[in-house]
PDB file of C-alpha atoms in Angstrom:
ATOM      1  CA  UNK A 209       0.000   0.000   0.000  1.00  0.00           C
ATOM      2  CA  UNK A 210       2.771   2.463   0.942  1.00  0.00           C
ATOM      3  CA  UNK A 211       4.510   1.774  -2.355  1.00  0.00           C
ATOM      4  CA  UNK A 212       1.336   2.631  -4.287  1.00  0.00           C
ATOM      5  CA  UNK A 213       0.905   5.859  -2.310  1.00  0.00           C
ATOM      6  CA  UNK A 214       4.464   6.945  -3.048  1.00  0.00           C
ATOM      7  CA  UNK A 215       4.146   6.141  -6.731  1.00  0.00           C
ATOM      8  CA  UNK A 216       0.902   8.118  -6.918  1.00  0.00           C
ATOM      9  CA  UNK A 217       2.612  11.044  -5.162  1.00  0.00           C
ATOM     10  CA  UNK A 218       5.350  11.015  -7.812  1.00  0.00           C
ATOM     11  CA  UNK A 219       2.695  12.267 -10.281  1.00  0.00           C
ATOM     12  CA  UNK A 220       1.052  14.855  -8.002  1.00  0.00           C
ATOM     13  CA  UNK A 221       2.048  18.449  -8.745  1.00  0.00           C
ATOM     14  CA  UNK A 222       0.929  19.667  -5.317  1.00  0.00           C
ATOM     15  CA  UNK A 223       3.164  17.167  -3.517  1.00  0.00           C
ATOM     16  CA  UNK A 224       5.987  17.984  -5.891  1.00  0.00           C
ATOM     17  CA  UNK A 225       5.742  21.707  -5.110  1.00  0.00           C
ATOM     18  CA  UNK A 226       5.808  20.967  -1.380  1.00  0.00           C
ATOM     19  CA  UNK A 227       8.870  18.785  -1.741  1.00  0.00           C
ATOM     20  CA  UNK A 228      10.735  21.217  -3.973  1.00  0.00           C
ATOM     21  CA  UNK A 229      10.162  24.202  -1.709  1.00  0.00           C
ATOM     22  CA  UNK A 230      10.686  22.545   1.706  1.00  0.00           C
ATOM     23  CA  UNK A 231      13.707  24.189   3.376  1.00  0.00           C
ATOM     24  CA  UNK A 232      15.667  21.006   4.039  1.00  0.00           C
ATOM     25  CA  UNK A 233      14.813  18.992   0.964  1.00  0.00           C
ATOM     26  CA  UNK A 234      18.268  19.607  -0.486  1.00  0.00           C
ATOM     27  CA  UNK A 235      19.889  17.405   2.175  1.00  0.00           C
ATOM     28  CA  UNK A 236      17.668  14.524   1.064  1.00  0.00           C
ATOM     29  CA  UNK A 237      18.210  15.119  -2.627  1.00  0.00           C
ATOM     30  CA  UNK A 238      21.981  15.178  -2.236  1.00  0.00           C
ATOM     31  CA  UNK A 239      21.846  11.685  -0.798  1.00  0.00           C
ATOM     32  CA  UNK A 240      20.468  10.258  -4.044  1.00  0.00           C
ATOM     33  CA  UNK A 241      21.344  12.831  -6.748  1.00  0.00           C
ATOM     34  CA  UNK A 242      24.866  13.821  -7.812  1.00  0.00           C
ATOM     35  CA  UNK A 243      23.812  17.436  -8.431  1.00  0.00           C
ATOM     36  CA  UNK A 244      22.217  19.526 -11.137  1.00  0.00           C
ATOM     37  CA  UNK A 245      25.132  20.098 -13.548  1.00  0.00           C
ATOM     38  CA  UNK A 246      27.541  18.068 -15.669  1.00  0.00           C
ATOM     39  CA  UNK A 247      30.367  19.168 -13.380  1.00  0.00           C
ATOM     40  CA  UNK A 248      28.545  17.513 -10.472  1.00  0.00           C
ATOM     41  CA  UNK A 249      28.126  14.288 -12.433  1.00  0.00           C
ATOM     42  CA  UNK A 250      31.823  14.249 -13.360  1.00  0.00           C
ATOM     43  CA  UNK A 251      32.935  14.937  -9.786  1.00  0.00           C
ATOM     44  CA  UNK A 252      30.906  12.017  -8.440  1.00  0.00           C
ATOM     45  CA  UNK A 253      31.983   9.746 -11.297  1.00  0.00           C
ATOM     46  CA  UNK A 254      35.654  10.468 -10.681  1.00  0.00           C
ATOM     47  CA  UNK A 255      35.261   9.673  -6.992  1.00  0.00           C
ATOM     48  CA  UNK A 256      33.466   6.392  -7.607  1.00  0.00           C
ATOM     49  CA  UNK A 257      35.913   5.320 -10.316  1.00  0.00           C
ATOM     50  CA  UNK A 258      38.821   6.046  -7.998  1.00  0.00           C
ATOM     51  CA  UNK A 259      37.216   3.662  -5.525  1.00  0.00           C
ATOM     52  CA  UNK A 260      37.135   0.828  -8.056  1.00  0.00           C
ATOM     53  CA  UNK A 261      33.486   1.221  -9.045  1.00  0.00           C
ATOM     54  CA  UNK A 262      31.858   1.532 -12.457  1.00  0.00           C
ATOM     55  CA  UNK A 263      29.199   4.160 -13.176  1.00  0.00           C
ATOM     56  CA  UNK A 264      26.109   4.670 -15.300  1.00  0.00           C
ATOM     57  CA  UNK A 265      24.897   8.286 -15.536  1.00  0.00           C
ATOM     58  CA  UNK A 266      21.276   9.337 -15.923  1.00  0.00           C
ATOM     59  CA  UNK A 267      20.479  12.897 -17.026  1.00  0.00           C
ATOM     60  CA  UNK A 268      17.161  13.228 -15.206  1.00  0.00           C
ATOM     61  CA  UNK A 269      14.048  13.978 -17.206  1.00  0.00           C
ATOM     62  CA  UNK A 270      11.173  12.042 -18.773  1.00  0.00           C
ATOM     63  CA  UNK A 271       7.802  12.498 -20.448  1.00  0.00           C
ATOM     64  CA  UNK A 272       9.131  15.112 -22.861  1.00  0.00           C
ATOM     65  CA  UNK A 273       6.335  17.359 -24.142  1.00  0.00           C
ATOM     66  CA  UNK A 274       7.816  18.586 -27.446  1.00  0.00           C
ATOM     67  CA  UNK A 275      10.674  17.829 -29.883  1.00  0.00           C
ATOM     68  CA  UNK A 276      12.596  20.913 -28.766  1.00  0.00           C
ATOM     69  CA  UNK A 277      12.750  19.645 -25.212  1.00  0.00           C
ATOM     70  CA  UNK A 278      13.970  16.272 -26.474  1.00  0.00           C
ATOM     71  CA  UNK A 279      16.677  18.030 -28.505  1.00  0.00           C
ATOM     72  CA  UNK A 280      17.869  19.805 -25.353  1.00  0.00           C
ATOM     73  CA  UNK A 281      18.153  16.500 -23.510  1.00  0.00           C
ATOM     74  CA  UNK A 282      20.073  14.890 -26.369  1.00  0.00           C
ATOM     75  CA  UNK A 283      22.498  17.810 -26.436  1.00  0.00           C
ATOM     76  CA  UNK A 284      22.941  17.422 -22.686  1.00  0.00           C
ATOM     77  CA  UNK A 285      23.913  13.785 -23.106  1.00  0.00           C
ATOM     78  CA  UNK A 286      26.314  14.592 -25.938  1.00  0.00           C
ATOM     79  CA  UNK A 287      27.991  17.227 -23.774  1.00  0.00           C
ATOM     80  CA  UNK A 288      28.201  14.800 -20.852  1.00  0.00           C
ATOM     81  CA  UNK A 289      29.799  12.131 -23.043  1.00  0.00           C
ATOM     82  CA  UNK A 290      32.310  14.566 -24.502  1.00  0.00           C
ATOM     83  CA  UNK A 291      33.300  15.592 -20.990  1.00  0.00           C
ATOM     84  CA  UNK A 292      33.640  11.935 -19.951  1.00  0.00           C
ATOM     85  CA  UNK A 293      35.939  11.408 -22.915  1.00  0.00           C
ATOM     86  CA  UNK A 294      38.061  14.447 -22.051  1.00  0.00           C
ATOM     87  CA  UNK A 295      38.437  13.131 -18.493  1.00  0.00           C
ATOM     88  CA  UNK A 296      39.360   9.614 -19.745  1.00  0.00           C
ATOM     89  CA  UNK A 297      36.337   8.220 -17.932  1.00  0.00           C
ATOM     90  CA  UNK A 298      34.778   6.460 -20.935  1.00  0.00           C
ATOM     91  CA  UNK A 299      36.002   2.993 -19.892  1.00  0.00           C
ATOM     92  CA  UNK A 300      34.543   3.457 -16.395  1.00  0.00           C
ATOM     93  CA  UNK A 301      31.245   5.225 -17.084  1.00  0.00           C
ATOM     94  CA  UNK A 302      28.349   4.660 -19.467  1.00  0.00           C
ATOM     95  CA  UNK A 303      25.014   6.494 -19.737  1.00  0.00           C
ATOM     96  CA  UNK A 304      21.422   5.424 -19.058  1.00  0.00           C
ATOM     97  CA  UNK A 305      18.730   6.993 -21.223  1.00  0.00           C
ATOM     98  CA  UNK A 306      14.954   7.202 -20.819  1.00  0.00           C
ATOM     99  CA  UNK A 307      13.289   7.110 -24.215  1.00  0.00           C
ATOM    100  CA  UNK A 308      10.330   9.179 -23.022  1.00  0.00           C
ATOM    101  CA  UNK A 309      12.850  11.976 -22.481  1.00  0.00           C
ATOM    102  CA  UNK A 310      13.787  11.649 -26.160  1.00  0.00           C
ATOM    103  CA  UNK A 311      10.212  12.058 -27.405  1.00  0.00           C
ATOM    104  CA  UNK A 312       8.957   8.459 -27.362  1.00  0.00           C
ATOM    105  CA  UNK A 313       5.375   9.291 -26.368  1.00  0.00           C
ATOM    106  CA  UNK A 314       4.887  12.196 -28.804  1.00  0.00           C
ATOM    107  CA  UNK A 315       3.050  11.766 -32.109  1.00  0.00           C
ATOM    108  CA  UNK A 316       5.488   9.841 -34.295  1.00  0.00           C
ATOM    109  CA  UNK A 317       7.641   9.646 -31.195  1.00  0.00           C
ATOM    110  CA  UNK A 318       9.074   6.188 -31.723  1.00  0.00           C
ATOM    111  CA  UNK A 319      11.010   7.318 -34.801  1.00  0.00           C
ATOM    112  CA  UNK A 320      12.036  10.541 -33.064  1.00  0.00           C
ATOM    113  CA  UNK A 321      13.258   8.662 -29.982  1.00  0.00           C
ATOM    114  CA  UNK A 322      15.207   6.242 -32.181  1.00  0.00           C
ATOM    115  CA  UNK A 323      16.873   9.091 -34.064  1.00  0.00           C
ATOM    116  CA  UNK A 324      17.769  10.858 -30.830  1.00  0.00           C
ATOM    117  CA  UNK A 325      19.056   7.663 -29.217  1.00  0.00           C
ATOM    118  CA  UNK A 326      21.250   7.041 -32.274  1.00  0.00           C
ATOM    119  CA  UNK A 327      22.877  10.431 -31.749  1.00  0.00           C
ATOM    120  CA  UNK A 328      23.651   9.572 -28.140  1.00  0.00           C
ATOM    121  CA  UNK A 329      25.008   6.154 -29.132  1.00  0.00           C
ATOM    122  CA  UNK A 330      27.312   7.759 -31.705  1.00  0.00           C
ATOM    123  CA  UNK A 331      28.626  10.136 -29.039  1.00  0.00           C
ATOM    124  CA  UNK A 332      29.118   7.237 -26.606  1.00  0.00           C
ATOM    125  CA  UNK A 333      31.013   5.167 -29.151  1.00  0.00           C
ATOM    126  CA  UNK A 334      33.322   8.117 -29.879  1.00  0.00           C
ATOM    127  CA  UNK A 335      34.556   8.110 -26.274  1.00  0.00           C
ATOM    128  CA  UNK A 336      34.695   4.343 -25.847  1.00  0.00           C
ATOM    129  CA  UNK A 337      31.576   3.748 -23.813  1.00  0.00           C
ATOM    130  CA  UNK A 338      28.016   2.483 -24.169  1.00  0.00           C
ATOM    131  CA  UNK A 339      24.336   3.355 -23.655  1.00  0.00           C
ATOM    132  CA  UNK A 340      21.644   1.492 -21.733  1.00  0.00           C
ATOM    133  CA  UNK A 341      17.962   2.161 -22.417  1.00  0.00           C
ATOM    134  CA  UNK A 342      16.065   2.520 -19.162  1.00  0.00           C
ATOM    135  CA  UNK A 343      12.718   0.739 -18.993  1.00  0.00           C
ATOM    136  CA  UNK A 344       9.818   2.899 -17.829  1.00  0.00           C
ATOM    137  CA  UNK A 345       6.046   2.604 -17.511  1.00  0.00           C
ATOM    138  CA  UNK A 346       4.587  -0.725 -18.712  1.00  0.00           C
ATOM    139  CA  UNK A 347       2.828   1.029 -21.627  1.00  0.00           C
ATOM    140  CA  UNK A 348       6.217   1.770 -23.235  1.00  0.00           C
ATOM    141  CA  UNK A 349       7.748  -1.719 -22.973  1.00  0.00           C
ATOM    142  CA  UNK A 350       6.967  -2.934 -26.494  1.00  0.00           C
ATOM    143  CA  UNK A 351       8.037   0.353 -28.057  1.00  0.00           C
ATOM    144  CA  UNK A 352      11.279   0.367 -26.055  1.00  0.00           C
ATOM    145  CA  UNK A 353      12.130  -3.175 -27.141  1.00  0.00           C
ATOM    146  CA  UNK A 354      11.457  -2.274 -30.794  1.00  0.00           C
ATOM    147  CA  UNK A 355      13.766   0.731 -30.541  1.00  0.00           C
ATOM    148  CA  UNK A 356      16.376  -1.422 -28.807  1.00  0.00           C
ATOM    149  CA  UNK A 357      16.302  -3.921 -31.665  1.00  0.00           C
ATOM    150  CA  UNK A 358      16.830  -1.181 -34.245  1.00  0.00           C
ATOM    151  CA  UNK A 359      19.614   0.447 -32.247  1.00  0.00           C
ATOM    152  CA  UNK A 360      21.447  -2.832 -31.838  1.00  0.00           C
ATOM    153  CA  UNK A 361      21.712  -3.201 -35.606  1.00  0.00           C
ATOM    154  CA  UNK A 362      24.392  -0.480 -35.502  1.00  0.00           C
ATOM    155  CA  UNK A 363      25.194  -0.423 -31.784  1.00  0.00           C
ATOM    156  CA  UNK A 364      25.043  -4.048 -30.588  1.00  0.00           C
ATOM    157  CA  UNK A 365      26.383  -3.128 -27.142  1.00  0.00           C
ATOM    158  CA  UNK A 366      23.290  -1.050 -26.316  1.00  0.00           C
ATOM    159  CA  UNK A 367      21.990  -2.241 -22.965  1.00  0.00           C
ATOM    160  CA  UNK A 368      18.424  -3.335 -22.210  1.00  0.00           C
ATOM    161  CA  UNK A 369      16.498  -3.206 -18.935  1.00  0.00           C
ATOM    162  CA  UNK A 370      13.908  -5.742 -17.808  1.00  0.00           C
ATOM    163  CA  UNK A 371      11.728  -5.234 -14.729  1.00  0.00           C
ATOM    164  CA  UNK A 372      10.925  -8.351 -12.730  1.00  0.00           C
ATOM    165  CA  UNK A 373       7.539  -7.018 -11.605  1.00  0.00           C
ATOM    166  CA  UNK A 374       6.274  -7.557 -15.160  1.00  0.00           C
ATOM    167  CA  UNK A 375       4.587 -10.909 -15.652  1.00  0.00           C
ATOM    168  CA  UNK A 376       6.411 -11.387 -18.978  1.00  0.00           C
ATOM    169  CA  UNK A 377       9.830 -10.555 -17.505  1.00  0.00           C
ATOM    170  CA  UNK A 378      11.152 -14.120 -17.716  1.00  0.00           C
ATOM    171  CA  UNK A 379      10.080 -14.309 -21.367  1.00  0.00           C
ATOM    172  CA  UNK A 380      11.841 -11.023 -22.142  1.00  0.00           C
ATOM    173  CA  UNK A 381      15.013 -12.216 -20.418  1.00  0.00           C
ATOM    174  CA  UNK A 382      15.019 -15.406 -22.441  1.00  0.00           C
ATOM    175  CA  UNK A 383      14.739 -13.401 -25.675  1.00  0.00           C
ATOM    176  CA  UNK A 384      17.596 -11.109 -24.662  1.00  0.00           C
ATOM    177  CA  UNK A 385      20.048 -13.614 -23.151  1.00  0.00           C
ATOM    178  CA  UNK A 386      22.025 -14.108 -26.375  1.00  0.00           C
ATOM    179  CA  UNK A 387      25.702 -13.496 -27.063  1.00  0.00           C
ATOM    180  CA  UNK A 388      26.801  -9.892 -26.551  1.00  0.00           C
ATOM    181  CA  UNK A 389      23.487  -8.754 -25.057  1.00  0.00           C
ATOM    182  CA  UNK A 390      23.792  -6.509 -22.018  1.00  0.00           C
ATOM    183  CA  UNK A 391      20.690  -6.791 -19.823  1.00  0.00           C
ATOM    184  CA  UNK A 392      20.017  -4.934 -16.585  1.00  0.00           C
ATOM    185  CA  UNK A 393      17.526  -6.733 -14.366  1.00  0.00           C
ATOM    186  CA  UNK A 394      15.692  -4.596 -11.811  1.00  0.00           C
ATOM    187  CA  UNK A 395      12.483  -4.978  -9.808  1.00  0.00           C
ATOM    188  CA  UNK A 396      10.580  -2.044 -11.317  1.00  0.00           C
ATOM    189  CA  UNK A 397       9.239   1.160  -9.774  1.00  0.00           C
ATOM    190  CA  UNK A 398       6.114   2.136 -11.693  1.00  0.00           C
ATOM    191  CA  UNK A 399       2.400   1.583 -11.223  1.00  0.00           C
ATOM    192  CA  UNK A 400       0.938  -1.142 -13.426  1.00  0.00           C
ATOM    193  CA  UNK A 401      -2.350  -3.095 -13.529  1.00  0.00           C
ATOM    194  CA  UNK A 402      -2.450  -6.577 -12.056  1.00  0.00           C
ATOM    195  CA  UNK A 403      -3.001  -8.034 -15.515  1.00  0.00           C
ATOM    196  CA  UNK A 404       0.553  -7.124 -16.573  1.00  0.00           C
ATOM    197  CA  UNK A 405       2.501  -6.874 -13.320  1.00  0.00           C
ATOM    198  CA  UNK A 406       2.922  -8.505  -9.930  1.00  0.00           C
ATOM    199  CA  UNK A 407       1.992  -6.327  -6.957  1.00  0.00           C
ATOM    200  CA  UNK A 408       3.128  -8.585  -4.108  1.00  0.00           C
ATOM    201  CA  UNK A 409       6.799  -8.091  -3.210  1.00  0.00           C
ATOM    202  CA  UNK A 410       7.337 -11.800  -2.715  1.00  0.00           C
ATOM    203  CA  UNK A 411       6.087 -12.493  -6.235  1.00  0.00           C
ATOM    204  CA  UNK A 412       8.346  -9.752  -7.618  1.00  0.00           C
ATOM    205  CA  UNK A 413      11.324 -11.304  -5.826  1.00  0.00           C
ATOM    206  CA  UNK A 414      10.478 -14.784  -7.116  1.00  0.00           C
ATOM    207  CA  UNK A 415      10.248 -13.387 -10.621  1.00  0.00           C
ATOM    208  CA  UNK A 416      13.626 -11.692 -10.118  1.00  0.00           C
ATOM    209  CA  UNK A 417      15.223 -15.021  -9.191  1.00  0.00           C
ATOM    210  CA  UNK A 418      13.660 -16.769 -12.197  1.00  0.00           C
ATOM    211  CA  UNK A 419      14.964 -14.011 -14.464  1.00  0.00           C
ATOM    212  CA  UNK A 420      18.424 -14.185 -12.903  1.00  0.00           C
ATOM    213  CA  UNK A 421      18.570 -17.907 -13.583  1.00  0.00           C
ATOM    214  CA  UNK A 422      17.778 -17.297 -17.252  1.00  0.00           C
ATOM    215  CA  UNK A 423      20.308 -14.494 -17.652  1.00  0.00           C
ATOM    216  CA  UNK A 424      23.127 -16.159 -15.722  1.00  0.00           C
ATOM    217  CA  UNK A 425      22.682 -19.377 -17.711  1.00  0.00           C
ATOM    218  CA  UNK A 426      22.555 -17.454 -20.996  1.00  0.00           C
ATOM    219  CA  UNK A 427      25.309 -16.071 -23.209  1.00  0.00           C
ATOM    220  CA  UNK A 428      24.788 -12.369 -22.570  1.00  0.00           C
ATOM    221  CA  UNK A 429      26.147  -9.999 -19.918  1.00  0.00           C
ATOM    222  CA  UNK A 430      23.763  -9.815 -16.932  1.00  0.00           C
ATOM    223  CA  UNK A 431      23.639  -6.543 -14.978  1.00  0.00           C
ATOM    224  CA  UNK A 432      21.911  -7.357 -11.698  1.00  0.00           C
ATOM    225  CA  UNK A 433      20.398  -4.223 -10.197  1.00  0.00           C
ATOM    226  CA  UNK A 434      19.428  -4.943  -6.599  1.00  0.00           C
ATOM    227  CA  UNK A 435      20.267  -3.945  -3.032  1.00  0.00           C
ATOM    228  CA  UNK A 436      18.580  -7.022  -1.560  1.00  0.00           C
ATOM    229  CA  UNK A 437      21.156  -9.139   0.351  1.00  0.00           C
ATOM    230  CA  UNK A 438      19.256 -12.347  -0.418  1.00  0.00           C
ATOM    231  CA  UNK A 439      19.254 -11.689  -4.155  1.00  0.00           C
ATOM    232  CA  UNK A 440      22.926 -10.704  -4.112  1.00  0.00           C
ATOM    233  CA  UNK A 441      23.740 -13.988  -2.371  1.00  0.00           C
ATOM    234  CA  UNK A 442      21.702 -15.939  -4.942  1.00  0.00           C
ATOM    235  CA  UNK A 443      23.456 -14.080  -7.758  1.00  0.00           C
ATOM    236  CA  UNK A 444      26.832 -15.141  -6.393  1.00  0.00           C
ATOM    237  CA  UNK A 445      25.692 -18.757  -6.197  1.00  0.00           C
ATOM    238  CA  UNK A 446      24.383 -18.634  -9.772  1.00  0.00           C
ATOM    239  CA  UNK A 447      27.712 -17.224 -10.948  1.00  0.00           C
ATOM    240  CA  UNK A 448      29.497 -20.250  -9.453  1.00  0.00           C
ATOM    241  CA  UNK A 449      26.888 -22.670 -10.808  1.00  0.00           C
ATOM    242  CA  UNK A 450      27.199 -21.252 -14.329  1.00  0.00           C
ATOM    243  CA  UNK A 451      30.977 -20.797 -14.169  1.00  0.00           C
ATOM    244  CA  UNK A 452      30.702 -17.042 -14.681  1.00  0.00           C
ATOM    245  CA  UNK A 453      33.866 -15.132 -13.904  1.00  0.00           C
ATOM    246  CA  UNK A 454      33.501 -11.630 -12.353  1.00  0.00           C
ATOM    247  CA  UNK A 455      34.087  -9.934 -15.707  1.00  0.00           C
ATOM    248  CA  UNK A 456      31.062 -11.690 -17.245  1.00  0.00           C
ATOM    249  CA  UNK A 457      28.372 -10.073 -15.118  1.00  0.00           C
ATOM    250  CA  UNK A 458      27.976  -7.110 -12.807  1.00  0.00           C
ATOM    251  CA  UNK A 459      26.029  -5.863  -9.831  1.00  0.00           C
ATOM    252  CA  UNK A 460      24.323  -2.487 -10.081  1.00  0.00           C
ATOM    253  CA  UNK A 461      23.214  -0.267  -7.204  1.00  0.00           C
ATOM    254  CA  UNK A 462      21.841   3.229  -6.823  1.00  0.00           C
ATOM    255  CA  UNK A 463      23.950   6.188  -5.817  1.00  0.00           C
ATOM    256  CA  UNK A 464      23.521   6.839  -2.104  1.00  0.00           C
ATOM    257  CA  UNK A 465      22.129   3.416  -1.182  1.00  0.00           C
ATOM    258  CA  UNK A 466      24.193   0.641   0.462  1.00  0.00           C
ATOM    259  CA  UNK A 467      27.503   2.305  -0.353  1.00  0.00           C
ATOM    260  CA  UNK A 468      29.408   0.014   2.014  1.00  0.00           C
ATOM    261  CA  UNK A 469      28.015  -3.017   0.212  1.00  0.00           C
ATOM    262  CA  UNK A 470      29.089  -1.532  -3.108  1.00  0.00           C
ATOM    263  CA  UNK A 471      32.650  -1.203  -1.817  1.00  0.00           C
ATOM    264  CA  UNK A 472      32.566  -4.657  -0.219  1.00  0.00           C
ATOM    265  CA  UNK A 473      31.567  -6.403  -3.431  1.00  0.00           C
ATOM    266  CA  UNK A 474      34.121  -4.444  -5.462  1.00  0.00           C
ATOM    267  CA  UNK A 475      36.764  -5.358  -2.900  1.00  0.00           C
ATOM    268  CA  UNK A 476      35.968  -9.023  -3.481  1.00  0.00           C
ATOM    269  CA  UNK A 477      36.696  -8.565  -7.186  1.00  0.00           C
ATOM    270  CA  UNK A 478      33.123  -8.177  -8.448  1.00  0.00           C
ATOM    271  CA  UNK A 479      32.158  -5.620 -11.050  1.00  0.00           C
ATOM    272  CA  UNK A 480      29.888  -3.073  -9.358  1.00  0.00           C
ATOM    273  CA  UNK A 481      28.243  -0.248 -11.292  1.00  0.00           C
ATOM    274  CA  UNK A 482      26.600   2.685  -9.516  1.00  0.00           C
ATOM    275  CA  UNK A 483      23.557   4.345 -11.089  1.00  0.00           C
ATOM    276  CA  UNK A 484      24.200   8.087 -10.720  1.00  0.00           C
ATOM    277  CA  UNK A 485      21.412  10.543 -11.608  1.00  0.00           C
ATOM    278  CA  UNK A 486      21.917  14.266 -11.990  1.00  0.00           C
ATOM    279  CA  UNK A 487      19.878  17.259 -13.154  1.00  0.00           C
ATOM    280  CA  UNK A 488      16.987  19.452 -12.046  1.00  0.00           C
ATOM    281  CA  UNK A 489      14.172  16.949 -12.678  1.00  0.00           C
ATOM    282  CA  UNK A 490      14.807  14.932  -9.541  1.00  0.00           C
ATOM    283  CA  UNK A 491      11.369  14.683  -7.940  1.00  0.00           C
ATOM    284  CA  UNK A 492       9.832  11.748  -9.861  1.00  0.00           C
ATOM    285  CA  UNK A 493      13.080   9.797  -9.651  1.00  0.00           C
ATOM    286  CA  UNK A 494      13.387  10.278  -5.906  1.00  0.00           C
ATOM    287  CA  UNK A 495       9.793   9.295  -5.185  1.00  0.00           C
ATOM    288  CA  UNK A 496      10.267   6.043  -7.093  1.00  0.00           C
ATOM    289  CA  UNK A 497      13.395   5.325  -5.054  1.00  0.00           C
ATOM    290  CA  UNK A 498      11.380   5.822  -1.870  1.00  0.00           C
ATOM    291  CA  UNK A 499       8.713   3.478  -3.242  1.00  0.00           C
ATOM    292  CA  UNK A 500      11.347   0.828  -3.911  1.00  0.00           C
ATOM    293  CA  UNK A 501      12.794   1.148  -0.414  1.00  0.00           C
ATOM    294  CA  UNK A 502      10.200   2.660   1.969  1.00  0.00           C
ATOM    295  CA  UNK A 503      12.744   2.720   4.828  1.00  0.00           C
ATOM    296  CA  UNK A 504      14.043   5.907   3.197  1.00  0.00           C
ATOM    297  CA  UNK A 505      10.654   7.562   3.714  1.00  0.00           C
ATOM    298  CA  UNK A 506      11.279   8.683   7.310  1.00  0.00           C
ATOM    299  CA  UNK A 507      14.495  10.393   6.223  1.00  0.00           C
ATOM    300  CA  UNK A 508      12.529  12.296   3.599  1.00  0.00           C
ATOM    301  CA  UNK A 509       9.623  13.187   5.933  1.00  0.00           C
ATOM    302  CA  UNK A 510      11.983  14.585   8.556  1.00  0.00           C
ATOM    303  CA  UNK A 511      13.417  16.916   5.912  1.00  0.00           C
ATOM    304  CA  UNK A 512       9.955  18.203   4.993  1.00  0.00           C
ATOM    305  CA  UNK A 513       9.296  18.907   8.658  1.00  0.00           C
ATOM    306  CA  UNK A 514      12.474  20.922   8.877  1.00  0.00           C
ATOM    307  CA  UNK A 515      14.436  18.398  10.942  1.00  0.00           C
ATOM    308  CA  UNK A 516      17.929  18.275   9.463  1.00  0.00           C
TER     309      UNK A 516
END
């Protein structure tokens, strides 16, 4: 129930205005968001890379309302990638892209989003890194997978994301577990009807394990996005069972969450990639993070009440 309330709040303008204007919100935001500018993203990336971690950067924004706004977001990614190249961070940092930010839901948006994603992929290739397409609301899944297929014709290292709360997640993982396919598996943080998605956390976790088994037994490169100690332990066991060396899969975790565990896994020789968001459009992202891990809610509520 709490998860559904938080997800609903992520779409409420009145709650957003309260959050954005509360005097101590910034302390909360800084826990999860690198900052608002490219310089902030680079500073955090350099620090994480120095600590032996990999990074994926998300320029926050989604549900673009017009092609001009999408163009601005594309230019932002191109600038970010150029700066990563100049700092020799390409081998350590990739970018995550939401297709709705590139115009996916506009009229004729699928072609526009593909064109814009191709520009970002070209910029990523130029600095020796890659792009992963974030998965969003369940209504965009089929479109996202179509765009992924077209992108991979020229950029086969483009990453996919599958959400285990979707009832078809295991099927999607099976389709994407081929040679060279990079697939991030996450639980999912959007509202969806019961007909297409699991609502019970135990069912979502069971689906996650089923999907992990498919990906770890497949020929692709699994990217296991979870903070759950049980799932991390299962992932390690599956790596042994399927004779996967540490360079053939990776763990992914969010910036600001379980940082000690990130360092612990990296210290054991695992590949660990940190999902680092930056930009002004932080509200929807943060509310979904709270929905995924409601224990963070009290930290957020204290900030709204002015308790630093």
